[in-house]
Short mmCIF file of C-alpha atoms in Angstrom, two decimals:
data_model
loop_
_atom_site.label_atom_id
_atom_site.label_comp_id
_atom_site.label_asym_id
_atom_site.label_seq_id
_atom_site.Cartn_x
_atom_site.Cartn_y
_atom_site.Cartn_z
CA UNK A 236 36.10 4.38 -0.24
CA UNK A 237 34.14 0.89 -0.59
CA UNK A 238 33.19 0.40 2.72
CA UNK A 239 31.24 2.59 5.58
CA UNK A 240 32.11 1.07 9.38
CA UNK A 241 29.03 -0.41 11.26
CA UNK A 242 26.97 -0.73 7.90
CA UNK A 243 25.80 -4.16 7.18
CA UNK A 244 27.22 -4.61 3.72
CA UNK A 245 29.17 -1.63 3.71
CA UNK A 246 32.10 -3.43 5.72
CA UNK A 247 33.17 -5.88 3.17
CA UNK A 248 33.56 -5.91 -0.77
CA UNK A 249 30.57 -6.98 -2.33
CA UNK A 250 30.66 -9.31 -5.81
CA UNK A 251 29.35 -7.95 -9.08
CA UNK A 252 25.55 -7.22 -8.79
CA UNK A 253 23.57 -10.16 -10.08
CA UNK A 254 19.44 -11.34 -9.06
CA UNK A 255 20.60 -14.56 -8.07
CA UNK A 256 23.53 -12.68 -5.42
CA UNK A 257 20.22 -10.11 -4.65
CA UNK A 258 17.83 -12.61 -3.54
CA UNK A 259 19.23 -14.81 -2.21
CA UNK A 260 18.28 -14.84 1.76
CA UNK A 261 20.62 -13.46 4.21
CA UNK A 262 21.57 -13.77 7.38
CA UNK A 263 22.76 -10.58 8.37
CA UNK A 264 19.34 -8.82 6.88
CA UNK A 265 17.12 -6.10 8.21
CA UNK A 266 15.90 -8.56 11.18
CA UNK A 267 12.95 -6.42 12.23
CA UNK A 268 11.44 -6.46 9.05
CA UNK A 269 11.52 -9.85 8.69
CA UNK A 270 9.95 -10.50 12.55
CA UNK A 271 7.59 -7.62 10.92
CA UNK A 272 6.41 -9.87 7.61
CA UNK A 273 6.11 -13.06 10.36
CA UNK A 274 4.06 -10.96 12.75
CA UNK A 275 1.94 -9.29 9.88
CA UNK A 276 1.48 -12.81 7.90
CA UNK A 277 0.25 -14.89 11.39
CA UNK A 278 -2.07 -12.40 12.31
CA UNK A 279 -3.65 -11.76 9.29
CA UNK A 280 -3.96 -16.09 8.76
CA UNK A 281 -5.38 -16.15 12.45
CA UNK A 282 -7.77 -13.41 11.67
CA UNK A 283 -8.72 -15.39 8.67
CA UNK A 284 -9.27 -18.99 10.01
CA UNK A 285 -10.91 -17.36 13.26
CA UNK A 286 -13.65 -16.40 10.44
CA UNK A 287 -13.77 -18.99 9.02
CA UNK A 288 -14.40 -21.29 11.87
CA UNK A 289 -17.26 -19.33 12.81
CA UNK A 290 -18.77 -19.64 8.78
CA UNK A 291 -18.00 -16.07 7.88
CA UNK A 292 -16.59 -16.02 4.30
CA UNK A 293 -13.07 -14.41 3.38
CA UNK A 294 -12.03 -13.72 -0.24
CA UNK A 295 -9.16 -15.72 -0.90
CA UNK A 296 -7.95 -13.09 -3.46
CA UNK A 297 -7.19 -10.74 -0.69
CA UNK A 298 -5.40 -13.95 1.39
CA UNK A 299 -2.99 -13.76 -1.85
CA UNK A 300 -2.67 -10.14 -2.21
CA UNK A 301 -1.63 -9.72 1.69
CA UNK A 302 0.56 -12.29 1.50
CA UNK A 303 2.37 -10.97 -1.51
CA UNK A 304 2.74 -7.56 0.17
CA UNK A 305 4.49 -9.47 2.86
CA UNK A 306 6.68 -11.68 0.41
CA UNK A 307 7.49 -8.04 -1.44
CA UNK A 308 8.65 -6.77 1.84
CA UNK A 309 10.76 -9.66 2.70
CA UNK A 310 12.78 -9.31 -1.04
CA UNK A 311 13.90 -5.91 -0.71
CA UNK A 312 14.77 -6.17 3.27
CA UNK A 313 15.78 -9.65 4.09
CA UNK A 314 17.99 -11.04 1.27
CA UNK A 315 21.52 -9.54 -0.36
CA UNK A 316 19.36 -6.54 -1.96
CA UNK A 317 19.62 -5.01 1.42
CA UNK A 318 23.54 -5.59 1.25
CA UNK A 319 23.57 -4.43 -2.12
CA UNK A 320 21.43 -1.01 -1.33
CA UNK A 321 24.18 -0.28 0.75
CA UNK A 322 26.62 -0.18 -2.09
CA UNK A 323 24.83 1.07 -5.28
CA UNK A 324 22.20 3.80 -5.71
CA UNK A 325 19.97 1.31 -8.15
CA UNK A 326 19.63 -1.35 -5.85
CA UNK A 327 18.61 1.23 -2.79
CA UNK A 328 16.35 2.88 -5.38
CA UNK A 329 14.72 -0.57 -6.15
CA UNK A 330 14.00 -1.44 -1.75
CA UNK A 331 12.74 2.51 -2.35
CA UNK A 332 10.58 1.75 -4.88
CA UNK A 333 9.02 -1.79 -4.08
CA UNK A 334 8.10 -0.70 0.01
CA UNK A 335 6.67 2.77 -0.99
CA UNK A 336 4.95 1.73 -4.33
CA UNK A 337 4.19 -2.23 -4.61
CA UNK A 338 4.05 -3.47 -0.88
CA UNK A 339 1.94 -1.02 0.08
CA UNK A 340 -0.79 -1.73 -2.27
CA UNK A 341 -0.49 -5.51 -1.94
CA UNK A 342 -1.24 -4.92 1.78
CA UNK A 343 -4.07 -2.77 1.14
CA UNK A 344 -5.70 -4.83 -1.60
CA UNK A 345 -5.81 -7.80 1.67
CA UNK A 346 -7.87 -5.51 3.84
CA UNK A 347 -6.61 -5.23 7.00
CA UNK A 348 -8.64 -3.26 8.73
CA UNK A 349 -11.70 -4.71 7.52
CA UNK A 350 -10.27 -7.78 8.60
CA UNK A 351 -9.61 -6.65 11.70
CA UNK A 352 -13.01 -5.19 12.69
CA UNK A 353 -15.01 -8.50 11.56
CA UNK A 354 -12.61 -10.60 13.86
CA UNK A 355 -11.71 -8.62 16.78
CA UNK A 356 -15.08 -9.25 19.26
CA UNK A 357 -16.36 -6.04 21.15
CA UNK A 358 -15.31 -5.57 24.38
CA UNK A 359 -17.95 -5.72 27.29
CA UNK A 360 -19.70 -2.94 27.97
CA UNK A 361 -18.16 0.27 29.63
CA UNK A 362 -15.08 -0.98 28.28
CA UNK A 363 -12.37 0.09 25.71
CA UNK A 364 -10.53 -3.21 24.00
CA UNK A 365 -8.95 -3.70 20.60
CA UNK A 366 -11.78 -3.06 18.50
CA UNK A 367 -13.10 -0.17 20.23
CA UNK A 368 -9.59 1.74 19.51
CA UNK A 369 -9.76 1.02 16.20
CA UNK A 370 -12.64 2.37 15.62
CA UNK A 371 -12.11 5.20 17.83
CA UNK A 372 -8.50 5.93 15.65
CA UNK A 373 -10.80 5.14 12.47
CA UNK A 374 -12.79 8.68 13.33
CA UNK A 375 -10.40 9.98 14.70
CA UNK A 376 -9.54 13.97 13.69
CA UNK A 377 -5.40 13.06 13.35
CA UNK A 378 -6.51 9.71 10.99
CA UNK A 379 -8.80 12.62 8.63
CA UNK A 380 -5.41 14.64 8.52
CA UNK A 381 -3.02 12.10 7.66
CA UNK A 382 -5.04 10.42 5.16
CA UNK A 383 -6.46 13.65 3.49
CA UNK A 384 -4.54 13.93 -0.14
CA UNK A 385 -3.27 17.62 0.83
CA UNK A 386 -1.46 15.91 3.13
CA UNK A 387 -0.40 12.34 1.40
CA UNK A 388 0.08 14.03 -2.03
CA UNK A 389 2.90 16.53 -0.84
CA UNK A 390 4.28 13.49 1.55
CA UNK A 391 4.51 11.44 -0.89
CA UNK A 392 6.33 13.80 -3.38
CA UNK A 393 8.52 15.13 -0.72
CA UNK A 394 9.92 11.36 0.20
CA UNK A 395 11.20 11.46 -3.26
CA UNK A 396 12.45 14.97 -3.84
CA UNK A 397 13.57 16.23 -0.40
CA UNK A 398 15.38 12.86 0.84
CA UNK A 399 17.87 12.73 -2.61
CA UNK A 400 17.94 16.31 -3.91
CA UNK A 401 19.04 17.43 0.09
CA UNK A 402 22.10 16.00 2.26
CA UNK A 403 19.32 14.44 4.55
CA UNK A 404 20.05 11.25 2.18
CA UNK A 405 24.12 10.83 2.92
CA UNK A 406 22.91 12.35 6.30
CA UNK A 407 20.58 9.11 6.84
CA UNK A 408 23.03 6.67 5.21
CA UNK A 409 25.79 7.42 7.71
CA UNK A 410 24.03 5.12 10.14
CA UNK A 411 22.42 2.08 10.33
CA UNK A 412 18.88 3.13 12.32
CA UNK A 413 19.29 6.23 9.72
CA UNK A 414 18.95 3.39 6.79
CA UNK A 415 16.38 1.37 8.67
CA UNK A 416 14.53 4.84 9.54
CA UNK A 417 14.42 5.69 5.79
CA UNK A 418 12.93 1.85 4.86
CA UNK A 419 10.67 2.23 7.50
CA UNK A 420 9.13 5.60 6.22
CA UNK A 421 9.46 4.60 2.71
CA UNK A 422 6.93 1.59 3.65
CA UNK A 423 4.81 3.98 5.70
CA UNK A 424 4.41 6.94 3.34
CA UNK A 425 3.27 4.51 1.03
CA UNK A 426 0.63 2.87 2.97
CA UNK A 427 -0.93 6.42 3.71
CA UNK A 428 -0.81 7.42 -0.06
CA UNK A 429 -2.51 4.51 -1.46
CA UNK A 430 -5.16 3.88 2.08
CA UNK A 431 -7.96 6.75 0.53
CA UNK A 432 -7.13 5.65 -3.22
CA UNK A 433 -7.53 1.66 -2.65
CA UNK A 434 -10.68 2.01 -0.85
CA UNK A 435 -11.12 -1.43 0.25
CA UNK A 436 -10.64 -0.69 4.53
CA UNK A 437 -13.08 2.06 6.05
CA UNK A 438 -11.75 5.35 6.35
CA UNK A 439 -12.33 8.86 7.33
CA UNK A 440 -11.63 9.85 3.60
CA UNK A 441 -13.30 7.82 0.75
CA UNK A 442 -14.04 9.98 -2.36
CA UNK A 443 -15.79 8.49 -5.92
CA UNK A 444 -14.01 6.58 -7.64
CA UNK A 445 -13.10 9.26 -10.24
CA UNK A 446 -11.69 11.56 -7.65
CA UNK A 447 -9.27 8.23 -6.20
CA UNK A 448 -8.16 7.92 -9.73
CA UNK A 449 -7.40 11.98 -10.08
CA UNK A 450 -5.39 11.84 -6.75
CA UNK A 451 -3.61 8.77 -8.12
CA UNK A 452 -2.50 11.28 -11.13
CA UNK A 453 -1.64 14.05 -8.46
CA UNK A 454 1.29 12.35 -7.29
CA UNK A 455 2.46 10.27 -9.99
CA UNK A 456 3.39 12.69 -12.89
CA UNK A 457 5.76 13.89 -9.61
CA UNK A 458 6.92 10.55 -9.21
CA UNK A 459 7.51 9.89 -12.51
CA UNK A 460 9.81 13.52 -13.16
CA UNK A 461 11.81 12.26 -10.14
CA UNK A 462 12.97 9.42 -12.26
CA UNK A 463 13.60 11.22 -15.30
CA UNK A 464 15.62 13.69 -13.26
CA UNK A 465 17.42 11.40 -11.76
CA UNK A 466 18.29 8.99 -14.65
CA UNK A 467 19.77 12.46 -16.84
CA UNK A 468 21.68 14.12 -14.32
CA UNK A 469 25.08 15.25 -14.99
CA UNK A 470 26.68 14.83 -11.54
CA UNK A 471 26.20 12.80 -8.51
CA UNK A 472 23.34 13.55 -6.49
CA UNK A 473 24.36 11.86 -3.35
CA UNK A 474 27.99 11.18 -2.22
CA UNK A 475 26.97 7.69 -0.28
CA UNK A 476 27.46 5.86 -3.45
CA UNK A 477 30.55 8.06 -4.93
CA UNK A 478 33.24 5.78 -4.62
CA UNK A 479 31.58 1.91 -5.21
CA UNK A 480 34.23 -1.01 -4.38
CA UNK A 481 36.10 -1.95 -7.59
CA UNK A 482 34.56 -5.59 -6.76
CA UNK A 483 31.33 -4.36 -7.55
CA UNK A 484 32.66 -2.98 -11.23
CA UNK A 485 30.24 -0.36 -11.80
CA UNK A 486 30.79 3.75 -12.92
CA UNK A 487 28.85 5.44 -9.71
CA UNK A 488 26.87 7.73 -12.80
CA UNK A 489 26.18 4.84 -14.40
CA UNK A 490 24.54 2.98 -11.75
CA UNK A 491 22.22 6.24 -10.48
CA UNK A 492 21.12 6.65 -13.97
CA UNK A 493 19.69 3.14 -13.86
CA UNK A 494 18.45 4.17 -10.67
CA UNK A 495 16.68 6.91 -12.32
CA UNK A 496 15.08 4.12 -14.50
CA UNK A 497 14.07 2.41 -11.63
CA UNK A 498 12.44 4.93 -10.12
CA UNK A 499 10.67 6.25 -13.34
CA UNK A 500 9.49 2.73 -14.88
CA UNK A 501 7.81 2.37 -10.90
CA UNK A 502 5.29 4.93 -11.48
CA UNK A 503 4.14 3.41 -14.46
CA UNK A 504 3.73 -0.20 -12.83
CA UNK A 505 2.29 0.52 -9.46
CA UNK A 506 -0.59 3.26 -11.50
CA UNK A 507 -1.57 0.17 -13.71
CA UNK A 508 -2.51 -2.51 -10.56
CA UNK A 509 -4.13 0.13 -8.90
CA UNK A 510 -5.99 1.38 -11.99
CA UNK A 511 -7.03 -2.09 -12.33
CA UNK A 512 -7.82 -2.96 -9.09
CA UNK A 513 -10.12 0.45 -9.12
CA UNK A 514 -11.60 -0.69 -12.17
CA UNK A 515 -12.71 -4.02 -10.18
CA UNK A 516 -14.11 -2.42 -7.38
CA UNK A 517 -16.01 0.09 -9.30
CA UNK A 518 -17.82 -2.56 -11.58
CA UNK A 519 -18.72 -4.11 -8.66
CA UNK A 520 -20.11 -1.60 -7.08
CA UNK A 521 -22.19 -0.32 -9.99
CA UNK A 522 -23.14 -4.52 -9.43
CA UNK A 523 -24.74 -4.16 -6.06
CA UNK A 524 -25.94 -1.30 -6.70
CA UNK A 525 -28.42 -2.42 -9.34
CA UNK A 526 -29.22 -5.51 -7.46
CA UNK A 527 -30.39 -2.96 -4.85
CA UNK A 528 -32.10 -1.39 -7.26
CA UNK A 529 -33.77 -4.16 -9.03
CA UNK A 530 -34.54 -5.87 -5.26
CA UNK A 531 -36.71 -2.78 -4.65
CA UNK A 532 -38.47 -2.51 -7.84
CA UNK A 533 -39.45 -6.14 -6.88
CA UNK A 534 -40.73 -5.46 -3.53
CA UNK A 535 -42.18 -1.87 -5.22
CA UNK A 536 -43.83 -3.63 -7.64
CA UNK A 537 -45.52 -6.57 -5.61
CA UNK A 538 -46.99 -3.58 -3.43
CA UNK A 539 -48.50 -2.29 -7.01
CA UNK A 540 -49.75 -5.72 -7.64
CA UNK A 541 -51.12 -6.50 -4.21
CA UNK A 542 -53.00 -2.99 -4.12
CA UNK A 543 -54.51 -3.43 -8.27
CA UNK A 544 -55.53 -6.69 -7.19
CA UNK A 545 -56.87 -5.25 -3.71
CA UNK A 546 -58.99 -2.59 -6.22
CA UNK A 547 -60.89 -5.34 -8.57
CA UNK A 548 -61.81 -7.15 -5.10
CA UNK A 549 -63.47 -4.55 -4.18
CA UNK A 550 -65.09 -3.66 -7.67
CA UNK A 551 -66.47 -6.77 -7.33
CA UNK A 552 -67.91 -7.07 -4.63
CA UNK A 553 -69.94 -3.85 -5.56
CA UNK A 554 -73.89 -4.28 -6.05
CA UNK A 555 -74.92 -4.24 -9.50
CA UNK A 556 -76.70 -1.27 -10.03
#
């Protein structure tokens, strides 16, 4: 069995895997994710020009991290990869691994949100619009749930363990909203594990930047297992990917031990940029922070001056006596 009815690249026999056959744009693609990328890649280029029309400033680093995120996205959704992770556990586990571990951080690093709040203009008074929503979701109680690590940490390891370890998996794959449901969430559980640890948007939860980097180690010695798991097993996990076209030329073990690989080599990647990028933002806090610091021993110390100086006048102007 080669083929699954009413699955885009599950109805025909697919060619030996190669990365010029996986990129290459397609057609018959996840559509919605690549309106998505569109949608997400003109608003966040209006937001940015309506700035700086107006002379606010924009890092352009962030202009090249969003759009990466998008470009990420578009890879593992709208070219033959998404035919392919049909048809072989490794090349689902890669669309797995680059929405729920690289896109989402690439969006984050752009800051959205922020983005977001300095364009969207405040609506007239006594009256809800855009920005007032997102504000009101910011601090809002269900937004301190979902983004509290008890909550991300266990979401994040149960997208790995729960979806490939249970029939929900072959359960999923039997359908296509099932497959687009599972790239969807994959995307999503992402974004909500790596919002508190990024730290660049305002949030209800924003620890030091020690405890960001502990809850980064939470999840990915989990993450990490998975792989290792996966890449030694003995025996098929999931029965999607039990009987591969003979096109394709690949031993079904074969291919989910490489999938295994896959997913353990990701949670060595993903930890470094965001290590990194942690690194970044905490220098630069400890930056403005001692500006601050050396702005008010400035102003402290012209008060000093002002009043020493304010003390001779006045010993001066004492009679000699």
């Amino acid at each position: 069995m080669g083929s699954m009815p009413g699955m885009p690249g599950m109805d025909q026999e697919l060619p030996p895997f190669t990365f010029g056959r996986a990129l290459a744009f397609h057609p018959s693609a996840d559509w919605y994710f690549l309106v998505g990328a569109l949608l997400l890649a003109g608003l966040y280029l209006f937001g940015v020009v309506r700035l700086w029309r107006r002379g606010d400033k924009w890092p352009v680093g962030r202009v090249v991290a969003w759009m990466l995120g998008v470009v990420t996205m578009l890879l593992v959704t709208c070219t033959g990869l998404a035919q392919y992770g049909m048809v072989l556990l490794s090349a689902h586990m890669m669309q797995h691994m680059v929405l729920s571990m690289l896109t989402p951080i690439l969006l984050l690093l752009g800051g959205p949100v922020t983005l977001a709040l300095r364009t969207l203009r405040p609506a007239a008074k006594g009256r809800r619009g855009p920005r007032e929503l997102l504000v009101a979701l910011l601090h809002s109680r269900y937004l301190k749930v979902v983004s509290h690590p008890a909550f991300t940490i266990p979401l994040f390891i149960a997208s790995l363990y729960g979806l490939y370890f249970t029939p929900i998996f072959d359960y999923l794959m039997k359908s296509t909203w099932g497959h687009q449901l599972m790239m969807v969430h994959f995307l999503a559980v992402g974004l909500l594990f790596f919002w508190p640890i990024m730290g660049v948007d305002p949030g209800p939860h924003r620890p030091g930047y020690v405890m960001r980097i502990l809850e980064l180690f939470m999840g990915m010695p989990f993450h990490a297992f998975f792989g290792v798991a996966v890449m030694m097993a003995s025996n098929l996990l999931v029965t999607t990917f039990a009987h591969p076209a003979a096109s394709l030329g690949v031993n079904p073990l074969s291919d989910q031990h490489l999938a295994g690989g896959l997913a353990w080599a990701f949670s060595e990647i993903p930890s470094t940029v965001v290590l990194i990028a942690l690194t970044f933002q905490w220098a630069k806090s400890e930056e403005r922070q001692s500006r601050r610091k050396d702005r008010a021993a400035d102003r402290n110390g012209d008060q000093e001056l002002e009043a020493y100086n304010a003390y001779l006048a006045r010993l001066g102007q004492r009679p000699a006596g």
